[in-house]
Amino acid sequence: MRTVEAHRLPTREEDVLQRLADDLDLRTQACLRQLGDLTIAVGESHLSFAGNVVYHTATEKESIPAALYYAGVQQLTLRQGVESGELRALVNILRSASDEGEQCSDDAVTLLWDQSLQRIDYTCVSPSELERRERSEPSLGGAPSGDHGIPWPSGHEDPGHEAIAGGHPEGRSDDWAFRVSDAPVPTEYSQNRFALTDVEAENIRMVARIEEVNSPQNQLLEIFFMILQAEESPAEYLEMASTMVRLLEYEIEAGEVERARDLLEQLRAIPSSKTASQPEFQAATDQVIQKIARPDLMVRFAAVLRSRPDVNLGELTKLFVLLGTPAAPTLCDLLGEAEDRRTRRALCEALAILCKNDVEVLIHRLWDSRWFVVRNLLYVLGRIGHQGVERALGEALYHQDVRVRREAVRALSGIDSPVSRAYLNSALRDSDRSVRILVAQTVVKRVDERGAQILWSVIESPEFTGRDAEERTAFFVALGRAGSDALVPRLEKVLTRGGLFRSGPEGGRAEAAMALAWIGTPAAFAILNREVTSVREEVRRAVEQALEALRKASENRKPPG
């Protein structure tokens, strides 16, 4: 309906109409892919789909539903595979059938039949129903109710015209005896019945304005890029490429991520096609893209993305990466401005790519006063996993915010170096329980005798006695996975004698059995196999529970199938 109404505008520009036609085609194809063939039922003042009214208008003879209804159309069906040319033809049919300004003597059925559309079908009502509709058709302009439709010849003579023999209705229409004086005299209503309300007119003008300022057509862009590819002077290339700044600004400010990504990708590919002065063309391209990566535009972009939940995370990441390494400082700063979690995630992924070989820009900002900025930067450093940044990550282990400390632990766990392990071992005594458990779970990723000894020293400390069962279990599992047979005698003593946590005879038995099960060496299993039949119930129960936990953990690690 929007496309039809736009064709009625007295000042309709072809590029606007083309945009509307392309949009109609795109939306129709998407609808057909989702729903299959689309059947629209026709009412006197409405159109409906699956019993639901999808378009309603005042009951006027010239409305689109009325034009179809009184012509006898019962329903229209758009079938899968309908082509854009057929959709344009349907738009013209609906406009002509409902617009007296076209001076079209054919009704909607005649127009549909004449076009012979392959994938647009229509169903008509029975002749009796059509006759009933014609009798009830609203009369306009004072014309008699029986004078609707085509003025079939009456057989009478008219001065200045030859009589139609017998008045047969199959005579030529240009021979019909129809006087100009017989035409209804235009009234004020008939002259203005096609006028839009103020709201409707403003809506259509708004649509037209939106279409006029929308991004250039693909054909124009193709020509533009062809010119850039053919340009042999770096200076003139820079001047021409600078035009892209405004185009990209528009797409970015509109939140058109995929469109902006596509334009940037094409622009970045041009210097590689040059046979001479390639570095100069590359420098010119980088200069243009740096204008796009300026802070004020990126902040506006982040604000727009808050209202775009449908933005593809992968496309957004690619867009940030295409801005290039010089944009890394701006992207780091944007982490503090972006309120949307998806945008921050895309920024982090892009920075992990852009800063892979230069992490100084990230480390320099670890002293930001905003905890969430520091945490995101630590995440990026962890993704990169560079040796040599352990000191910066280690210092983050003393950050006042526990969320930052946890992220520092994760980042350090991705770097396999003695320095990284030393920092992680020191974090086993962090003041926060969640950090300590995370470190213990991190240590289990590698066999580390020194780490095992530090774990044991923490376990033996007086403060460990007051920690809850979850933390104690996490530490003993870590002890088992990091330790070796050197710990077996100590754990055997705890298993058989208890009293490690000064909490009665069972204190530490279950945890010691768990550690032995995770060590998993023949020496460790020999003790478990012996004590599983122990006469002491508390020892036997501890071993059974440890073996069952190990079995379940092993099953969970097995790949499906």
XYZ file of C-alpha atoms in Angstrom:
561
model
C 0.000 0.000 0.000
C 2.885 2.341 0.711
C 4.279 1.678 -2.768
C 0.910 2.273 -4.439
C 0.375 5.535 -2.569
C 3.850 6.751 -3.476
C 2.990 6.256 -7.180
C 0.051 8.619 -6.717
C 2.262 11.518 -5.630
C 2.268 14.337 -8.193
C 6.057 14.788 -7.813
C 7.309 11.246 -7.754
C 10.994 10.743 -8.483
C 12.119 7.572 -10.185
C 14.891 6.784 -7.722
C 12.410 6.985 -4.822
C 9.937 4.721 -6.607
C 12.718 2.289 -7.430
C 13.756 2.141 -3.790
C 10.183 1.416 -2.756
C 9.878 -1.286 -5.426
C 13.114 -2.921 -4.269
C 11.916 -2.800 -0.671
C 8.572 -4.342 -1.660
C 10.351 -7.154 -3.490
C 12.724 -7.802 -0.560
C 9.955 -7.912 2.041
C 7.667 -10.030 -0.124
C 10.360 -12.640 -0.769
C 11.157 -12.801 2.959
C 7.460 -13.272 3.733
C 7.061 -16.027 1.143
C 10.120 -17.857 2.429
C 8.648 -17.847 5.917
C 4.972 -18.526 5.156
C 4.865 -20.147 1.722
C 2.230 -18.951 -0.768
C 0.496 -15.839 0.553
C -3.289 -15.603 0.112
C -5.005 -12.289 0.838
C -8.808 -12.234 1.236
C -10.618 -9.171 -0.128
C -13.354 -7.326 1.738
C -15.228 -4.173 0.855
C -13.088 -2.016 3.126
C -10.284 -4.330 4.214
C -7.783 -7.006 3.258
C -7.151 -9.969 5.543
C -4.726 -12.853 5.948
C -5.551 -16.074 7.811
C -8.673 -14.445 9.242
C -6.862 -11.346 10.523
C -7.372 -7.895 9.038
C -4.012 -6.603 7.822
C -5.229 -3.472 6.030
C -8.355 -1.375 6.647
C -9.625 1.787 5.038
C -12.771 3.862 4.852
C -15.554 2.348 2.714
C -14.988 4.348 -0.465
C -15.416 3.198 -4.020
C -11.906 4.251 -4.973
C -10.081 2.516 -2.136
C -7.958 -0.458 -3.101
C -10.076 -3.039 -1.232
C -13.286 -1.596 -2.744
C -11.792 -1.553 -6.256
C -11.025 -5.268 -5.947
C -14.256 -6.091 -4.125
C -16.675 -4.516 -6.630
C -14.732 -5.975 -9.549
C -15.503 -9.398 -8.097
C -12.077 -10.338 -6.717
C -12.472 -12.699 -3.772
C -8.809 -13.262 -2.988
C -5.298 -12.609 -4.316
C -2.510 -15.184 -3.997
C 1.204 -14.375 -4.270
C 3.087 -17.588 -4.949
C 6.694 -18.428 -4.120
C 9.025 -17.374 -6.901
C 7.053 -14.241 -7.777
C 9.350 -11.873 -9.644
C 9.919 -8.195 -9.004
C 8.415 -7.354 -12.410
C 5.161 -9.052 -11.435
C 5.058 -7.132 -8.161
C 5.528 -3.869 -10.054
C 2.719 -4.878 -12.382
C 0.458 -5.588 -9.400
C 1.250 -2.146 -7.980
C 0.240 -0.518 -11.268
C -2.950 -2.597 -11.416
C -4.003 -1.605 -7.907
C -3.196 2.033 -8.595
C -5.033 2.124 -11.931
C -8.082 0.239 -10.683
C -8.507 2.554 -7.702
C -7.418 5.871 -9.197
C -9.825 7.792 -11.422
C -6.956 10.105 -12.239
C -5.603 7.393 -14.541
C -8.863 7.514 -16.582
C -8.788 3.743 -16.864
C -12.025 2.145 -18.064
C -10.953 -1.374 -17.068
C -11.725 -2.829 -13.666
C -9.280 -4.789 -11.499
C -10.264 -8.192 -12.921
C -9.756 -7.007 -16.496
C -6.363 -5.559 -15.615
C -5.286 -8.754 -13.818
C -6.492 -10.912 -16.699
C -4.743 -8.722 -19.264
C -1.366 -8.996 -17.473
C -1.447 -12.835 -17.318
C 0.765 -12.863 -14.238
C 2.420 -16.232 -13.718
C 2.787 -16.261 -9.928
C 0.012 -13.928 -8.847
C -3.402 -15.624 -8.929
C -6.827 -14.222 -8.244
C -10.159 -15.859 -7.453
C -13.459 -14.265 -8.415
C -16.901 -14.570 -6.881
C -19.869 -16.111 -8.702
C -21.840 -13.981 -11.235
C -24.796 -13.748 -8.862
C -22.552 -12.497 -6.042
C -20.921 -9.996 -8.408
C -24.366 -8.736 -9.428
C -25.287 -8.350 -5.765
C -22.089 -6.370 -5.132
C -22.781 -4.130 -8.117
C -26.265 -3.362 -6.805
C -24.820 -2.400 -3.423
C -21.882 -0.456 -4.878
C -21.805 3.066 -3.406
C -22.937 5.774 -5.818
C -20.777 8.852 -6.277
C -21.225 12.180 -7.963
C -25.032 11.883 -8.232
C -24.896 9.169 -10.918
C -27.834 6.761 -11.041
C -27.213 3.494 -9.312
C -27.651 1.553 -12.541
C -24.996 3.450 -14.487
C -21.924 1.832 -12.939
C -19.139 0.212 -14.873
C -18.766 0.194 -18.656
C -21.576 2.093 -20.524
C -22.856 -0.778 -22.659
C -24.496 0.426 -25.928
C -28.258 0.987 -25.738
C -29.051 0.778 -29.445
C -30.486 4.309 -29.711
C -29.274 6.856 -32.249
C -27.366 9.861 -31.256
C -27.137 13.017 -33.383
C -23.889 12.996 -35.259
C -23.353 9.253 -34.701
C -24.512 6.189 -36.548
C -26.871 3.886 -34.675
C -25.464 0.627 -33.365
C -27.344 -2.092 -35.157
C -29.471 -3.914 -32.653
C -27.501 -2.386 -29.791
C -25.574 -5.619 -29.485
C -23.141 -5.506 -26.533
C -20.430 -7.062 -28.641
C -20.100 -3.916 -30.747
C -16.936 -1.839 -30.723
C -16.646 0.380 -27.689
C -15.564 3.338 -29.810
C -18.865 3.082 -31.698
C -21.015 3.176 -28.580
C -23.523 5.974 -28.394
C -22.177 7.795 -25.384
C -22.380 11.549 -25.224
C -19.921 13.642 -23.291
C -22.895 15.465 -21.876
C -24.015 12.157 -20.296
C -20.925 12.007 -18.077
C -21.537 12.890 -14.420
C -20.773 16.474 -13.603
C -17.711 16.591 -11.300
C -18.636 17.565 -7.807
C -16.450 18.867 -4.999
C -16.443 15.371 -3.548
C -15.412 13.689 -6.822
C -12.619 16.196 -7.284
C -11.160 15.594 -3.827
C -11.965 11.963 -3.224
C -8.366 10.989 -3.998
C -6.944 13.589 -1.628
C -5.012 12.255 1.344
C -5.556 13.333 4.892
C -2.859 15.531 6.405
C -1.508 12.583 8.366
C -1.429 10.308 5.311
C 0.236 12.982 3.185
C 2.879 13.658 5.830
C 3.558 9.936 6.204
C 4.144 9.579 2.480
C 6.319 12.707 2.380
C 8.317 11.311 5.290
C 8.784 7.995 3.461
C 9.878 9.880 0.364
C 12.394 11.935 2.357
C 13.786 8.818 3.991
C 14.169 7.149 0.622
C 15.820 10.249 -0.873
C 18.551 10.457 1.786
C 19.068 6.713 2.042
C 22.396 5.137 1.083
C 23.280 5.213 -2.642
C 22.093 2.511 -4.961
C 24.356 -0.466 -5.474
C 24.884 0.459 -9.116
C 26.137 3.913 -8.202
C 28.480 2.461 -5.607
C 29.822 -0.022 -8.125
C 30.600 2.845 -10.483
C 32.218 4.770 -7.642
C 34.484 1.855 -6.730
C 35.339 1.286 -10.401
C 36.550 4.880 -10.561
C 38.676 4.395 -7.461
C 40.176 1.201 -8.849
C 40.996 2.912 -12.136
C 42.525 6.020 -10.534
C 46.294 6.166 -11.103
C 47.153 9.263 -9.066
C 47.375 8.726 -5.282
C 46.468 12.395 -4.661
C 43.349 12.269 -6.821
C 42.516 8.859 -5.372
C 42.634 10.372 -1.869
C 40.332 13.203 -2.910
C 37.844 10.759 -4.436
C 38.090 8.273 -1.567
C 37.396 11.055 0.932
C 33.843 11.028 -0.407
C 33.501 7.667 1.322
C 33.751 9.362 4.707
C 30.276 10.849 4.461
C 28.814 7.646 3.003
C 30.261 5.574 5.817
C 29.253 8.146 8.405
C 25.667 7.874 7.231
C 25.643 4.063 7.394
C 27.324 4.036 10.819
C 25.045 6.686 12.311
C 22.063 4.721 10.972
C 23.358 1.547 12.627
C 23.670 -0.244 9.271
C 26.495 -2.502 10.395
C 26.581 -4.902 7.445
C 26.368 -2.086 4.924
C 29.206 -0.151 6.584
C 31.286 -3.322 6.865
C 30.793 -4.050 3.170
C 31.843 -0.522 2.133
C 34.939 -0.638 4.350
C 35.872 -4.061 3.030
C 35.662 -2.865 -0.567
C 37.653 0.272 0.205
C 40.418 -1.697 1.952
C 40.709 -4.063 -1.012
C 41.422 -1.331 -3.578
C 45.149 -0.644 -2.837
C 46.026 -4.309 -3.422
C 44.706 -3.998 -6.995
C 47.144 -1.194 -7.832
C 50.218 -2.177 -9.827
C 52.228 0.927 -8.926
C 52.645 3.212 -5.903
C 50.799 0.664 -3.786
C 52.116 2.021 -0.445
C 50.879 5.511 -1.327
C 47.410 4.216 -2.156
C 47.421 2.214 1.078
C 48.392 5.311 3.068
C 45.598 7.289 1.408
C 43.094 4.556 2.236
C 44.267 4.431 5.856
C 43.927 8.201 6.071
C 40.297 7.998 4.958
C 39.481 5.170 7.371
C 41.071 7.039 10.294
C 38.481 9.748 9.793
C 35.805 7.110 10.259
C 37.421 5.794 13.453
C 37.363 9.166 15.188
C 35.998 9.121 18.769
C 32.894 11.294 18.303
C 31.511 9.124 15.504
C 32.254 5.911 17.388
C 30.441 7.204 20.485
C 27.371 8.013 18.377
C 27.637 4.569 16.810
C 27.636 2.896 20.234
C 24.549 4.902 21.213
C 22.706 3.752 18.076
C 23.610 0.111 18.714
C 21.752 0.177 22.039
C 18.488 0.240 20.079
C 19.555 -2.438 17.581
C 19.229 -5.833 19.324
C 19.247 -7.579 15.953
C 22.811 -6.564 15.083
C 24.963 -9.546 14.153
C 27.875 -9.853 16.593
C 30.212 -11.309 13.965
C 29.510 -8.501 11.494
C 30.018 -5.879 14.190
C 33.373 -7.413 15.140
C 34.475 -7.427 11.481
C 33.525 -3.760 11.169
C 35.686 -2.811 14.164
C 38.601 -4.889 12.836
C 38.378 -3.179 9.436
C 38.992 0.165 11.151
C 42.580 -1.042 11.575
C 45.249 -1.026 14.279
C 45.423 2.821 14.467
C 41.829 2.712 15.728
C 42.771 0.541 18.744
C 43.074 3.486 21.208
C 39.647 4.756 20.180
C 38.139 1.281 20.528
C 39.713 0.939 23.990
C 38.156 4.229 25.034
C 34.839 3.116 23.571
C 34.789 0.225 26.057
C 34.041 2.834 28.700
C 31.250 4.429 26.652
C 29.435 1.410 25.234
C 26.521 0.437 27.471
C 25.394 -2.521 25.396
C 26.996 -5.851 26.307
C 27.056 -7.066 22.686
C 28.942 -3.965 21.615
C 31.542 -4.447 24.362
C 31.930 -8.091 23.356
C 32.532 -7.114 19.717
C 35.024 -4.453 20.811
C 36.944 -6.995 22.898
C 37.057 -9.537 20.069
C 38.246 -6.866 17.635
C 40.935 -5.590 20.025
C 42.234 -9.138 20.516
C 42.845 -9.226 16.748
C 44.113 -5.674 16.270
C 46.487 -5.700 19.275
C 47.856 -9.199 18.835
C 51.334 -7.883 18.061
C 51.168 -4.673 20.093
C 49.654 -4.961 23.556
C 51.050 -1.716 24.951
C 47.879 0.187 24.108
C 45.977 -2.285 26.309
C 48.450 -2.329 29.197
C 48.605 1.470 29.261
C 44.862 1.563 30.036
C 44.885 -1.007 32.854
C 45.041 1.898 35.310
C 41.620 3.168 34.284
C 39.485 4.073 37.306
C 36.460 2.212 35.880
C 36.573 -1.433 36.955
C 34.579 -2.712 33.950
C 37.046 -1.132 31.510
C 39.970 -2.831 33.271
C 38.134 -6.152 33.333
C 37.433 -5.990 29.597
C 41.058 -5.131 28.851
C 42.205 -8.081 30.967
C 39.848 -10.300 28.976
C 41.452 -9.100 25.751
C 44.966 -9.706 27.111
C 43.879 -13.189 28.144
C 42.599 -13.861 24.620
C 45.927 -12.756 23.186
C 47.907 -14.796 25.763
C 51.236 -13.014 25.253
C 54.172 -13.924 27.448
C 55.725 -10.762 28.782
C 52.498 -9.225 30.075
C 52.406 -11.326 33.252
C 53.589 -8.460 35.443
C 50.742 -6.212 34.342
C 48.264 -9.038 34.890
C 49.836 -9.908 38.239
C 49.410 -6.362 39.482
C 45.719 -6.605 38.590
C 45.460 -9.435 41.165
C 45.608 -6.700 43.824
C 42.823 -4.578 42.313
C 40.205 -3.484 44.842
C 37.338 -4.902 42.746
C 36.967 -8.674 42.993
C 35.582 -8.878 39.438
C 38.838 -7.470 38.113
C 40.857 -9.938 40.179
C 38.859 -12.871 38.832
C 39.472 -11.725 35.248
C 43.195 -11.358 36.005
C 43.226 -14.993 37.167
C 41.573 -16.099 33.916
C 44.021 -14.072 31.838
C 47.043 -15.481 33.671
C 45.746 -19.018 33.297
C 46.069 -18.654 29.523
C 49.807 -17.947 29.753
C 51.953 -21.000 30.487
C 55.071 -19.547 32.077
C 56.822 -19.739 35.472
C 55.949 -16.106 36.144
C 52.269 -16.729 35.449
C 52.218 -19.770 37.749
C 53.927 -17.802 40.513
C 51.262 -15.068 40.364
C 48.464 -17.652 40.376
C 49.964 -19.428 43.368
C 50.051 -16.152 45.296
C 46.360 -15.631 44.497
C 45.478 -18.844 46.367
C 45.476 -16.687 49.505
C 43.190 -13.989 48.087
C 40.727 -12.495 50.563
C 37.753 -13.435 48.371
C 36.441 -17.008 48.326
C 35.411 -16.925 44.638
C 38.920 -15.871 43.601
C 40.530 -18.645 45.652
C 38.241 -21.302 44.159
C 38.870 -19.976 40.649
C 42.634 -20.143 41.178
C 42.343 -23.695 42.514
C 40.311 -24.716 39.467
C 42.890 -23.025 37.237
C 45.827 -24.804 38.810
C 44.273 -28.201 38.000
C 44.909 -27.603 34.304
C 48.554 -28.623 34.695
C 50.680 -30.923 36.863
C 52.759 -28.522 38.930
C 54.629 -29.895 41.910
C 55.400 -26.430 43.232
C 51.747 -25.465 42.880
C 50.746 -28.641 44.706
C 53.042 -27.797 47.580
C 51.564 -24.308 47.853
C 48.055 -25.813 47.803
C 49.062 -28.127 50.660
C 50.487 -25.251 52.642
C 47.161 -23.409 52.285
C 45.248 -26.552 53.302
C 47.370 -26.923 56.437
C 46.943 -23.275 57.433
C 44.683 -22.527 60.409
C 42.308 -20.310 58.388
C 41.530 -23.160 55.966
C 39.671 -24.999 58.739
C 36.833 -22.468 58.670
C 36.241 -22.627 54.902
C 33.117 -24.294 53.538
C 32.900 -27.741 51.978
C 32.816 -26.452 48.388
C 36.085 -24.578 48.754
C 37.780 -27.434 50.599
C 36.712 -29.886 47.856
C 37.952 -27.524 45.123
C 41.364 -27.286 46.802
C 41.715 -31.045 47.257
C 40.679 -31.779 43.656
C 43.270 -29.217 42.547
C 45.812 -30.834 44.862
C 45.156 -34.234 43.321
C 45.338 -33.035 39.718
C 48.471 -30.946 40.285
C 50.251 -33.337 42.654
C 52.185 -36.583 42.320
C 53.130 -39.615 44.395
C 55.082 -37.336 46.730
C 51.760 -36.383 48.327
C 50.401 -39.937 48.651
C 51.814 -40.664 52.161
C 50.373 -37.410 53.564
C 46.955 -38.059 52.064
C 46.986 -41.686 53.260
C 47.586 -40.464 56.795
C 44.641 -38.047 56.607
C 42.392 -40.744 55.096
C 43.129 -43.353 57.742
C 43.534 -41.116 60.794
C 41.374 -38.053 60.049
C 41.455 -34.965 62.203
C 42.976 -32.683 59.575
C 40.434 -29.915 60.194
C 40.104 -30.602 63.928
C 36.445 -31.318 63.296
C 36.163 -34.814 64.679
C 37.408 -38.183 63.480
C 36.080 -37.718 59.925
C 37.748 -34.350 59.379
C 39.507 -34.427 55.995
C 38.875 -38.106 55.182
C 36.514 -37.442 52.258
C 38.765 -34.693 50.865
C 41.911 -36.845 51.151
C 40.209 -39.730 49.350
C 39.141 -37.312 46.617
C 42.718 -36.061 46.168
C 44.071 -39.616 45.948
C 41.467 -40.477 43.313
C 42.499 -37.479 41.213
C 46.225 -38.215 41.549
C 45.294 -41.526 39.916
C 48.703 -43.204 40.052
C 49.068 -46.925 40.915
C 50.308 -45.979 44.379
C 47.253 -43.793 45.000
C 44.780 -46.413 43.746
C 46.478 -49.129 45.791
C 45.528 -47.231 48.960
C 41.963 -46.620 47.756
C 41.473 -50.277 46.764
C 42.713 -51.356 50.159
C 40.604 -48.960 52.179
C 37.380 -49.508 50.201
C 36.995 -52.676 52.289
C 38.090 -51.054 55.534
C 36.336 -52.169 58.695
C 35.975 -48.514 59.656
C 32.798 -47.189 58.149
C 33.975 -43.580 57.915
C 37.054 -44.584 55.853
C 35.085 -46.946 53.619
C 32.398 -44.329 52.995
C 34.984 -41.653 52.118
C 36.666 -43.933 49.544
C 33.344 -44.989 47.987
C 32.260 -41.373 47.610
C 35.576 -40.363 46.044
C 35.528 -43.200 43.489
C 31.909 -42.441 42.590
C 32.723 -38.750 42.069
C 35.692 -39.678 39.876
C 33.534 -42.040 37.818
C 30.897 -39.374 37.182
C 33.536 -36.793 36.259
C 35.078 -39.262 33.810
C 31.681 -39.939 32.187
C 31.026 -36.211 31.805
C 34.323 -35.774 29.968
C 33.528 -38.528 27.447
C 32.446 -37.227 24.023
C 28.827 -38.069 23.098
C 28.223 -41.165 21.012
